[in-house]
mmCIF file of C-alpha atoms in Angstrom:
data_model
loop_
_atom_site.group_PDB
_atom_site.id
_atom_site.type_symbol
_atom_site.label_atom_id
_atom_site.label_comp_id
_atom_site.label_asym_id
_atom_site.label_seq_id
_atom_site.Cartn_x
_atom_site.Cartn_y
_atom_site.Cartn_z
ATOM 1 C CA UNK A 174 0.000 0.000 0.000
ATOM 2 C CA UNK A 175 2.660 2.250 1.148
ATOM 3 C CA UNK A 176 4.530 1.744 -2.569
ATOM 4 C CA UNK A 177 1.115 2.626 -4.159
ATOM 5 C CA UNK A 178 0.863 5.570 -2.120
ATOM 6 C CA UNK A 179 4.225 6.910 -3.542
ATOM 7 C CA UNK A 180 3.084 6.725 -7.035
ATOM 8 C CA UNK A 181 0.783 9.363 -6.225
ATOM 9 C CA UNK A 182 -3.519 9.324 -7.825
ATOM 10 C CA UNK A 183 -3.215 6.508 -9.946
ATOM 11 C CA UNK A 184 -1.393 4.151 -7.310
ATOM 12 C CA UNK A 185 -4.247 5.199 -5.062
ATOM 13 C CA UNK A 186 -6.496 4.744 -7.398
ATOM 14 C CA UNK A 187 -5.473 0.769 -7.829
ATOM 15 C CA UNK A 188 -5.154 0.915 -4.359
ATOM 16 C CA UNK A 189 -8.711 1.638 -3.862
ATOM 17 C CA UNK A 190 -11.550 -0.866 -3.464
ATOM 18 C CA UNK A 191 -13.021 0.514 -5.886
ATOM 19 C CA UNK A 192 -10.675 -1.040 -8.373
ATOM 20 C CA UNK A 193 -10.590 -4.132 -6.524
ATOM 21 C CA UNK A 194 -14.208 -4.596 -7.143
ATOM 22 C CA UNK A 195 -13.626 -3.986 -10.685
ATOM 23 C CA UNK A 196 -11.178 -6.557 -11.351
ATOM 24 C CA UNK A 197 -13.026 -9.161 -9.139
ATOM 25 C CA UNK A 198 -16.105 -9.083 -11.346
ATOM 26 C CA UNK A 199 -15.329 -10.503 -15.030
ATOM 27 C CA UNK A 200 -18.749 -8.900 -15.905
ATOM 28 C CA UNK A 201 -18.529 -5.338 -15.153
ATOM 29 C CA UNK A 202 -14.603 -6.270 -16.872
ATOM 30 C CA UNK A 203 -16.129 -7.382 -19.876
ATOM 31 C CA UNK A 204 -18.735 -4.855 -20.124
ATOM 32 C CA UNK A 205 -16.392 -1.844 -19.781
ATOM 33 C CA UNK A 206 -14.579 -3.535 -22.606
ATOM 34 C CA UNK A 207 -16.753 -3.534 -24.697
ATOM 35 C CA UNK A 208 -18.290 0.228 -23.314
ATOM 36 C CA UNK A 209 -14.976 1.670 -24.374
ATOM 37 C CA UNK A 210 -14.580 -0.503 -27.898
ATOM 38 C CA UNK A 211 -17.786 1.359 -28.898
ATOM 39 C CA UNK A 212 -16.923 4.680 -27.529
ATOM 40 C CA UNK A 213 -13.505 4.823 -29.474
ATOM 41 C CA UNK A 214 -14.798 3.433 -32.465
ATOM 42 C CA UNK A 215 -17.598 6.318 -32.574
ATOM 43 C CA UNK A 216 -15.157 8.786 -31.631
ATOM 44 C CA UNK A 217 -12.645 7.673 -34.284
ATOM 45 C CA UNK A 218 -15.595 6.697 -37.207
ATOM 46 C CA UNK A 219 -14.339 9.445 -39.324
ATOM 47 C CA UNK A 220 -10.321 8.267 -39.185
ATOM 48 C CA UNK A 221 -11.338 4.379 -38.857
ATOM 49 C CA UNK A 222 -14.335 3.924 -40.459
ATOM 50 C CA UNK A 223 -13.852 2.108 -43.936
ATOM 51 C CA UNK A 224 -16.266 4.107 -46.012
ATOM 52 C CA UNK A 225 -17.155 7.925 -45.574
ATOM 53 C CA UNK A 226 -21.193 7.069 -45.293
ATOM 54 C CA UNK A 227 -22.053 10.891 -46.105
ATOM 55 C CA UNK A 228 -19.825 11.656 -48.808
ATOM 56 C CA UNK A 229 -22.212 11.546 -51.931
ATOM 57 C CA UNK A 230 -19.194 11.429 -54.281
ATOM 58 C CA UNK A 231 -18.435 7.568 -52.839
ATOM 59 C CA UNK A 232 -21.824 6.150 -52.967
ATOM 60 C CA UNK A 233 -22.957 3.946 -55.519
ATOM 61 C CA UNK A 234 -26.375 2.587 -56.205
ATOM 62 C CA UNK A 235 -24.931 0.221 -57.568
ATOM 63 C CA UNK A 236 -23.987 -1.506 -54.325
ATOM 64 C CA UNK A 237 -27.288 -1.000 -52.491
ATOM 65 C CA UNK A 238 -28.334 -3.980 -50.246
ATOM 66 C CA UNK A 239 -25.462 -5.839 -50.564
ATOM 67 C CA UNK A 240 -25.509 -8.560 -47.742
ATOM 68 C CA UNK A 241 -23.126 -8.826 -45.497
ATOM 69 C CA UNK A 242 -19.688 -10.694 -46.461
ATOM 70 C CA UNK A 243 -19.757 -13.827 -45.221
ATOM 71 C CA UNK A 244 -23.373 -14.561 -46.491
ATOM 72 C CA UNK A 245 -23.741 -15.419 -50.245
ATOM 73 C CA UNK A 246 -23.402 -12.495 -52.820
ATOM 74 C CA UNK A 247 -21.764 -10.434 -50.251
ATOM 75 C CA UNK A 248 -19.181 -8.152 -50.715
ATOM 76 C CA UNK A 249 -15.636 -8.541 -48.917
ATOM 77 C CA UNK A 250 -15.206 -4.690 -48.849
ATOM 78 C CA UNK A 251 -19.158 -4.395 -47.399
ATOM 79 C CA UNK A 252 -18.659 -6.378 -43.682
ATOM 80 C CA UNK A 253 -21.503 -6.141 -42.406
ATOM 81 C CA UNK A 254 -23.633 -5.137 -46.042
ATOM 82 C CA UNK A 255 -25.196 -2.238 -47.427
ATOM 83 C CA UNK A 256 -28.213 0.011 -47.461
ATOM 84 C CA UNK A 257 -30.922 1.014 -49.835
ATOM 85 C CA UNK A 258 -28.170 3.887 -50.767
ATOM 86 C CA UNK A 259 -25.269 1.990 -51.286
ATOM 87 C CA UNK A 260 -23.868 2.733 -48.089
ATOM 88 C CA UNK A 261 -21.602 0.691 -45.799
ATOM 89 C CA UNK A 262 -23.843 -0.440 -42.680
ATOM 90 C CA UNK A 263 -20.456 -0.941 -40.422
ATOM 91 C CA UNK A 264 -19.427 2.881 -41.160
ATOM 92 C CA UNK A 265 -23.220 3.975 -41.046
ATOM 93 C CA UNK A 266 -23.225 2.333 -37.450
ATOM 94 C CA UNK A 267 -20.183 3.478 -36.215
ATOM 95 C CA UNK A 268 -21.050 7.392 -37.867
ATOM 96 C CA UNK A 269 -24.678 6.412 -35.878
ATOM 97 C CA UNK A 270 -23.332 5.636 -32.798
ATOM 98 C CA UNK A 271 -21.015 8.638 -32.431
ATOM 99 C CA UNK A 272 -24.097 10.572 -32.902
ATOM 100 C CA UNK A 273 -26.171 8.642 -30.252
ATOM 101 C CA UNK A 274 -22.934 8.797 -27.401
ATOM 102 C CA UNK A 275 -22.857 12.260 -27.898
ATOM 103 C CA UNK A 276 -26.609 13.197 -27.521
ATOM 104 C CA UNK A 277 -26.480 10.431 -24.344
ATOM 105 C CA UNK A 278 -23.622 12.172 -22.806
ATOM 106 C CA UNK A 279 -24.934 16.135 -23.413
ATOM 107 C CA UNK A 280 -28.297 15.302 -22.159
ATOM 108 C CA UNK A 281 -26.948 13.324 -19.119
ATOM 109 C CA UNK A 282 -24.732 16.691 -18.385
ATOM 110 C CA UNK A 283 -27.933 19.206 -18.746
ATOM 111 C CA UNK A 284 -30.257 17.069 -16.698
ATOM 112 C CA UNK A 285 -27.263 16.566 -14.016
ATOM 113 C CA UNK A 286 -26.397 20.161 -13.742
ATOM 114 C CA UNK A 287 -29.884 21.371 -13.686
ATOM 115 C CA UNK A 288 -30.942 18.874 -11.096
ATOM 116 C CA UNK A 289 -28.231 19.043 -9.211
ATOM 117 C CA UNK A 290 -28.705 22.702 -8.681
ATOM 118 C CA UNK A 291 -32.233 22.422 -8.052
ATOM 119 C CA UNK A 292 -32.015 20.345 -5.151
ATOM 120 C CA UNK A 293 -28.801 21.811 -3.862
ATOM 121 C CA UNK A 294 -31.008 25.229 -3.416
ATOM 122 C CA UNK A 295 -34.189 23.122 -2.486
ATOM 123 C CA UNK A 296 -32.346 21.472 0.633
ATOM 124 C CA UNK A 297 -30.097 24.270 1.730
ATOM 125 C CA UNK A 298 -32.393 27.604 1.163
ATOM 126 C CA UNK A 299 -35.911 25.060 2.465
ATOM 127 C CA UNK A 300 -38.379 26.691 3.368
ATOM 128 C CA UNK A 301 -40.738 28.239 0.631
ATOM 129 C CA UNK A 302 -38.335 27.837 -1.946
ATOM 130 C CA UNK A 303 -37.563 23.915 -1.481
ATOM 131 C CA UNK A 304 -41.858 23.454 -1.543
ATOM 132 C CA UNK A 305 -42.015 25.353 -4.875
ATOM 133 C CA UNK A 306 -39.020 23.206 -6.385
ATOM 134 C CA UNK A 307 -40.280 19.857 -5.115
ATOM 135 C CA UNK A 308 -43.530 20.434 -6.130
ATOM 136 C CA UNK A 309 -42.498 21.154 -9.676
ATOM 137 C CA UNK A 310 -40.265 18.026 -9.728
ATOM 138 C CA UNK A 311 -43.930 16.294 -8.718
ATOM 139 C CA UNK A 312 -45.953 17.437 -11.419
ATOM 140 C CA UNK A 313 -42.644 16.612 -13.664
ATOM 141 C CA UNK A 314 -43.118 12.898 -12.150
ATOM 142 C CA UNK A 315 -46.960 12.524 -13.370
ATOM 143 C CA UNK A 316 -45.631 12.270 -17.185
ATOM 144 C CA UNK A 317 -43.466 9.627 -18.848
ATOM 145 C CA UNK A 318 -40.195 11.114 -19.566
ATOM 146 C CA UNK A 319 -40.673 10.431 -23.500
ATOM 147 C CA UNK A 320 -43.835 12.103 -23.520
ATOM 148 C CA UNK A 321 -42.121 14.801 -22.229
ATOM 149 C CA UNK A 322 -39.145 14.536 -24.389
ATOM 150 C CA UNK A 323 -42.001 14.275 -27.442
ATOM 151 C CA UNK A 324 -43.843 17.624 -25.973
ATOM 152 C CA UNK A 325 -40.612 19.415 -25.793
ATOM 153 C CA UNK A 326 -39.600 18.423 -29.401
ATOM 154 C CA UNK A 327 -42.778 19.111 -30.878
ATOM 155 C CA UNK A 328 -43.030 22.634 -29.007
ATOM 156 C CA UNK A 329 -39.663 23.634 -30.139
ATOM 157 C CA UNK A 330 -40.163 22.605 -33.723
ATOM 158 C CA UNK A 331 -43.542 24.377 -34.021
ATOM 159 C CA UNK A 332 -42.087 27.655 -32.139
ATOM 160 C CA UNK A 333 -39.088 27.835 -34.807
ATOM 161 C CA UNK A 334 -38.852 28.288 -38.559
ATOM 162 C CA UNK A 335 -38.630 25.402 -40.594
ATOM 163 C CA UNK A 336 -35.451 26.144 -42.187
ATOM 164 C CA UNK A 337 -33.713 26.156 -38.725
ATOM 165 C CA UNK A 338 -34.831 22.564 -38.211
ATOM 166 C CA UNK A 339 -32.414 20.271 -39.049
ATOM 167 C CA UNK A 340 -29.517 22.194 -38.080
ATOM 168 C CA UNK A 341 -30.847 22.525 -34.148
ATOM 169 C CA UNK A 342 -32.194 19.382 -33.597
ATOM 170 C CA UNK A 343 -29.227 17.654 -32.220
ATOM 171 C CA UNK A 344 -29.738 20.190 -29.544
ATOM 172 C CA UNK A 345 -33.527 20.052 -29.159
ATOM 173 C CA UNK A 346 -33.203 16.435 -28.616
ATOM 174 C CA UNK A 347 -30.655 17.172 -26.056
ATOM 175 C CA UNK A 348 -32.730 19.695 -24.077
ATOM 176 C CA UNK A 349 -35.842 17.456 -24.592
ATOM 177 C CA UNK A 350 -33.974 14.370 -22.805
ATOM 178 C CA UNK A 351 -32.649 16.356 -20.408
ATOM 179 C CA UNK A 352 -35.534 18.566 -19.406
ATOM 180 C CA UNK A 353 -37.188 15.171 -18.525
ATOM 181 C CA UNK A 354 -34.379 13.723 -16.613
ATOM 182 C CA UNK A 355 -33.592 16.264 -13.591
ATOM 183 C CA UNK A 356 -36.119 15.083 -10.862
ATOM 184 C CA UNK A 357 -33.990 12.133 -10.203
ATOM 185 C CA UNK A 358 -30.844 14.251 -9.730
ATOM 186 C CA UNK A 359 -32.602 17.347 -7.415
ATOM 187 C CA UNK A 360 -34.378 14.541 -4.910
ATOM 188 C CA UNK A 361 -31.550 12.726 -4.521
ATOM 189 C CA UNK A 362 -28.971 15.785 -3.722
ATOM 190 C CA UNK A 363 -32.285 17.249 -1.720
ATOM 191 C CA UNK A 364 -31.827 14.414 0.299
ATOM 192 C CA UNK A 365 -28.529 14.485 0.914
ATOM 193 C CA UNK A 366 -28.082 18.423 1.330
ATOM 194 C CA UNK A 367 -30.920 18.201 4.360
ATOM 195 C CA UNK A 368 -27.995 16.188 6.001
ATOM 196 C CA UNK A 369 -25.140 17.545 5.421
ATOM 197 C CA UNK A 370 -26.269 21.542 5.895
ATOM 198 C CA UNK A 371 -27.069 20.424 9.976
ATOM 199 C CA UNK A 372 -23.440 18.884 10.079
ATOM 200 C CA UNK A 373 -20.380 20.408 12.216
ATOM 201 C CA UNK A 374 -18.454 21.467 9.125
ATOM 202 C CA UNK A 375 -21.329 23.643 7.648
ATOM 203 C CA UNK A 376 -22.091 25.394 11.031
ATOM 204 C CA UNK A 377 -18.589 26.717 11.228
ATOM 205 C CA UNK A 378 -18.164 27.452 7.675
ATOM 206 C CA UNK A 379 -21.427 30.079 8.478
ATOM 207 C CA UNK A 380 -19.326 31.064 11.862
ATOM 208 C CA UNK A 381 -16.043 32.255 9.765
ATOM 209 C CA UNK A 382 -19.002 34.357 7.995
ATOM 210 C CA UNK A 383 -18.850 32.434 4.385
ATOM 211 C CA UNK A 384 -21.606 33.113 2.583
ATOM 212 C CA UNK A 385 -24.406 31.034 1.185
ATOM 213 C CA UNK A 386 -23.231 30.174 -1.872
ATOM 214 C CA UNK A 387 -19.636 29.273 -1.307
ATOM 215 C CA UNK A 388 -20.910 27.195 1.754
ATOM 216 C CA UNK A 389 -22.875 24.958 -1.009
ATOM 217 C CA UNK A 390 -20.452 24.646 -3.691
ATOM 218 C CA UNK A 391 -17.461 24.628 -2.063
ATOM 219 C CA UNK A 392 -18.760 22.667 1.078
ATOM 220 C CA UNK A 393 -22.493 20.759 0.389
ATOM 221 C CA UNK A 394 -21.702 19.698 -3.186
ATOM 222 C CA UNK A 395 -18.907 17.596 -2.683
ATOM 223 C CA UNK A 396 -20.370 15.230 -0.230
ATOM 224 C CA UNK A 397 -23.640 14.793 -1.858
ATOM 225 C CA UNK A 398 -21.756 13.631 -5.653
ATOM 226 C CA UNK A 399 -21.718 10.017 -5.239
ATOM 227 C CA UNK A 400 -24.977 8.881 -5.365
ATOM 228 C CA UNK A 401 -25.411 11.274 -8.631
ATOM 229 C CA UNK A 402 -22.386 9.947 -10.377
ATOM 230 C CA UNK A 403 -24.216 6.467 -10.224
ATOM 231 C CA UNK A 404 -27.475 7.796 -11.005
ATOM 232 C CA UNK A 405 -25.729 9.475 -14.285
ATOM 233 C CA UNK A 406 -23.914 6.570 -15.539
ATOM 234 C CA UNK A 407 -27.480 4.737 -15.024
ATOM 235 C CA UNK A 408 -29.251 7.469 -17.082
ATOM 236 C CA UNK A 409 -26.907 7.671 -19.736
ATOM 237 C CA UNK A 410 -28.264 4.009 -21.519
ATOM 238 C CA UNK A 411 -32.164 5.549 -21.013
ATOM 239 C CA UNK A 412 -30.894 8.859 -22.547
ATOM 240 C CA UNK A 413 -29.093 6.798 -25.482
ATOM 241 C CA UNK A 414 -32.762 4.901 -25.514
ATOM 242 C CA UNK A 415 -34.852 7.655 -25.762
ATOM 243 C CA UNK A 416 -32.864 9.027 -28.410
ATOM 244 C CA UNK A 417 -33.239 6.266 -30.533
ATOM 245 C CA UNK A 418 -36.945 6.165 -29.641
ATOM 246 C CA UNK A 419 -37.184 9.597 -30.891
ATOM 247 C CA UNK A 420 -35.066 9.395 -33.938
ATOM 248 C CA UNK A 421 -37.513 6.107 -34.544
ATOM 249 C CA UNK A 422 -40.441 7.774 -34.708
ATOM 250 C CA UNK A 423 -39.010 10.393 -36.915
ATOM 251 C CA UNK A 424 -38.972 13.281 -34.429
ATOM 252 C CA UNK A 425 -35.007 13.127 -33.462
ATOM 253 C CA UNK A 426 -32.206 13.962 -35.271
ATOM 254 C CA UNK A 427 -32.248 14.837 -38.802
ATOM 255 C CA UNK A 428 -31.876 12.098 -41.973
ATOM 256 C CA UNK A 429 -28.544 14.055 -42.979
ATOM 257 C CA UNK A 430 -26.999 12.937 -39.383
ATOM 258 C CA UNK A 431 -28.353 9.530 -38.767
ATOM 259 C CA UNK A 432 -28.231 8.438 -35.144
ATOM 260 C CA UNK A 433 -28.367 4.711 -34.505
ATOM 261 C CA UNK A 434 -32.281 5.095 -33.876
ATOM 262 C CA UNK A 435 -32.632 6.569 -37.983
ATOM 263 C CA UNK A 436 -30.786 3.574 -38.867
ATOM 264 C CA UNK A 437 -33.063 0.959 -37.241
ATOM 265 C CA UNK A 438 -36.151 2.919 -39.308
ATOM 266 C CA UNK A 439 -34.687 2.516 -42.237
ATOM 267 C CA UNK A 440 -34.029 -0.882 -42.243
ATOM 268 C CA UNK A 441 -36.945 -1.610 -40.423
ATOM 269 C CA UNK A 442 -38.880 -0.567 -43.809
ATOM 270 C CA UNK A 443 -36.542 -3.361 -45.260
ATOM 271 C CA UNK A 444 -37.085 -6.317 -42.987
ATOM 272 C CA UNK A 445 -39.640 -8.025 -43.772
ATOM 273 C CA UNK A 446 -38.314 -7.846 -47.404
ATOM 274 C CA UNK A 447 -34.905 -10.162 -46.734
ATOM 275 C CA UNK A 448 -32.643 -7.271 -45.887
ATOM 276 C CA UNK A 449 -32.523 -7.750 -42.068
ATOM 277 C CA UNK A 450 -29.163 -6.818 -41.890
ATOM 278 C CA UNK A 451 -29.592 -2.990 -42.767
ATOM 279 C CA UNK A 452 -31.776 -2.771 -38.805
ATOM 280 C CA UNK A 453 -30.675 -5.999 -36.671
ATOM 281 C CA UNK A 454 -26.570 -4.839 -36.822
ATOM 282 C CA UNK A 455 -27.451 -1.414 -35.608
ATOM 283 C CA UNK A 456 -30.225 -3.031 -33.311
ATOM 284 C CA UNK A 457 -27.388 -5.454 -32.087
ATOM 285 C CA UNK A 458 -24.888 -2.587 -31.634
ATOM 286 C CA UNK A 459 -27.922 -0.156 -29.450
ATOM 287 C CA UNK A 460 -28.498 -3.005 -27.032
ATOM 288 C CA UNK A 461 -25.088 -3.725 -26.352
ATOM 289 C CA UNK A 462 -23.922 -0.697 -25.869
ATOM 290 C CA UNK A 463 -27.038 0.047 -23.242
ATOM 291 C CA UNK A 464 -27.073 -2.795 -21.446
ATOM 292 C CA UNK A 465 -23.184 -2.565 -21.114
ATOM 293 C CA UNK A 466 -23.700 0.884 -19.957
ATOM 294 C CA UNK A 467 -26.210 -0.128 -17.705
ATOM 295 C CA UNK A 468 -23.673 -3.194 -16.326
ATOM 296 C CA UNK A 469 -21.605 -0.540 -15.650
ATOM 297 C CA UNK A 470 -23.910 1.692 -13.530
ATOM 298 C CA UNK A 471 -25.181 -1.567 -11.398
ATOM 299 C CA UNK A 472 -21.441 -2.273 -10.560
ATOM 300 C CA UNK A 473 -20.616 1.270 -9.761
ATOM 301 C CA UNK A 474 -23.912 1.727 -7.496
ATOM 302 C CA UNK A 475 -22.451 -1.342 -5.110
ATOM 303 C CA UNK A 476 -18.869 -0.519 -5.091
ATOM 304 C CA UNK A 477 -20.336 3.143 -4.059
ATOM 305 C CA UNK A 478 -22.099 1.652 -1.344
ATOM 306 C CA UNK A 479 -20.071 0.502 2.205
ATOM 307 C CA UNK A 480 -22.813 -1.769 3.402
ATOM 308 C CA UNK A 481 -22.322 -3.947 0.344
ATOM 309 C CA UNK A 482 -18.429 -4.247 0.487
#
């Protein structure tokens, strides 16, 4: 321990029980494996990928629903096959998947900043203000948080010129995930900031005449971020989710920037026609990387929590 210690954060860090849990369980190994194979490969699609899905100039017609290699009449420079444009499904997936990681991770960061502020002033200020907050975070909980997502979207769309569409909605889908994801981030740091502002620390931070603000962000916030770390990485396969179910029903992201969701409606139009492969590969490569994601947030929600060590 004492030759960990000496290597400074990282020695500490593989010092920790944290990483001990890690390496004891071969599934939360494999899933962050296979987390981080998708995450590079989306981040690197435009340097890795082996077509360029959105450059016109490439596509052929020609080479529309090719199946995939290793099936008869497949192509050995298609993988994993071809759409009804001619493009390759493996750099389609890994173009759709940057797309869908990136809406996942901005929404996940709006609904955790506005939450957490929201019940950081709920349980410190109480009173009046916490009532007001809580209550809104009620009526938030009486709606399913695609219907909200949907009502957002459909607000947005109707309240902005058409031409301005397609190049916001990457960031309407955003705001309409996020909007509907805060309540679980304000009650839980509510919770948590109703204990900690009675605690020893807090009182003499007020004594030494700190004000308010500083007290909660320098002080409160700290000690009430692990339970909303856990509750993020949790969120982050439903806000992947409900981007696909948006882009499914036609209401995400635009056509010109398919996410994974766009890809599964296109193919699904092809399915029942003997082209499975142009939805079930994308299909395949959504549930992995949610339920991997979601391996990932049940591990890190019992290594977070002492009684379970």
């Amino acid at each position: 321990m004492d030759a960990a210690r000496t290597m400074g954060p990282i020695g500490r860090f593989l010092d920790s029980d944290i990483w001990y849990s890690f390496k004891r369980s071969p599934l939360t190994v494999g899933s962050a494996v296979v987390a981080l194979s998708m995450i590079t490969a989306a981040v690197l699609a435009p340097l890795i990928a082996p077509h360029n899905p959105f450059d016109l100039a490439t596509l052929n017609l020609m080479d529309a629903f090719n199946p995939p290699a290793w099936v008869e009449g497949g192509n050995p420079d298609f993988l994993l096959g071809t759409d009804d444009q001619g493009r390759d499904v493996l750099s389609t997936i890994m173009h759709g998947a940057r797309i869908s990681l990136f809406v996942g991770f901005c929404s996940v960061i709006f609904a955790l900043v506005l939450g957490v502020t929201m019940g950081l002033v709920a349980g410190f200020v109480g009173g009046t203000t916490d009532a007001v907050l809580m209550r809104i975070a009620d009526i938030k909980l009486t709606f399913p948080a695609i219907l909200v997502a949907l009502l957002v979207d459909g607000l947005v769309r109707a309240a902005l010129p058409r031409e301005l569409h397609d190049r916001i909605a990457i960031w309407v889908v955003i705001f309409a995930i996020g909007i509907s994801n805060w309540v679980q981030y304000a009650r839980t740091v509510r919770g948590s900031t109703l204990v900690e502002k009675n605690k020893e620390y807090v009182m003499a931070a007020r004594v030494i005449g700190l004000s308010s603000t500083r007290i909660m962000v320098s002080h409160v916030l700290p000690n009430v971020m692990g339970p909303v770390l856990v509750i993020a990485t949790l969120n982050l396969g439903f806000a992947i989710l409900a981007e696909a179910t948006l882009s499914f029903l036609g209401v995400g992201v635009p056509p010109t920037q398919p996410s994974l969701g766009t890809l599964i409606r296109i193919g699904n139009d092809f399915l029942f026609s003997g082209e499975w492969w142009i939805t079930v590969f994308p299909g395949i490569t959504l549930a992995l990387m949610v339920l991997s994601v979601n391996l990932l947030g049940d591990w890190l929600r019992d290594a977070l929590n002492p009684r379970l060590r």
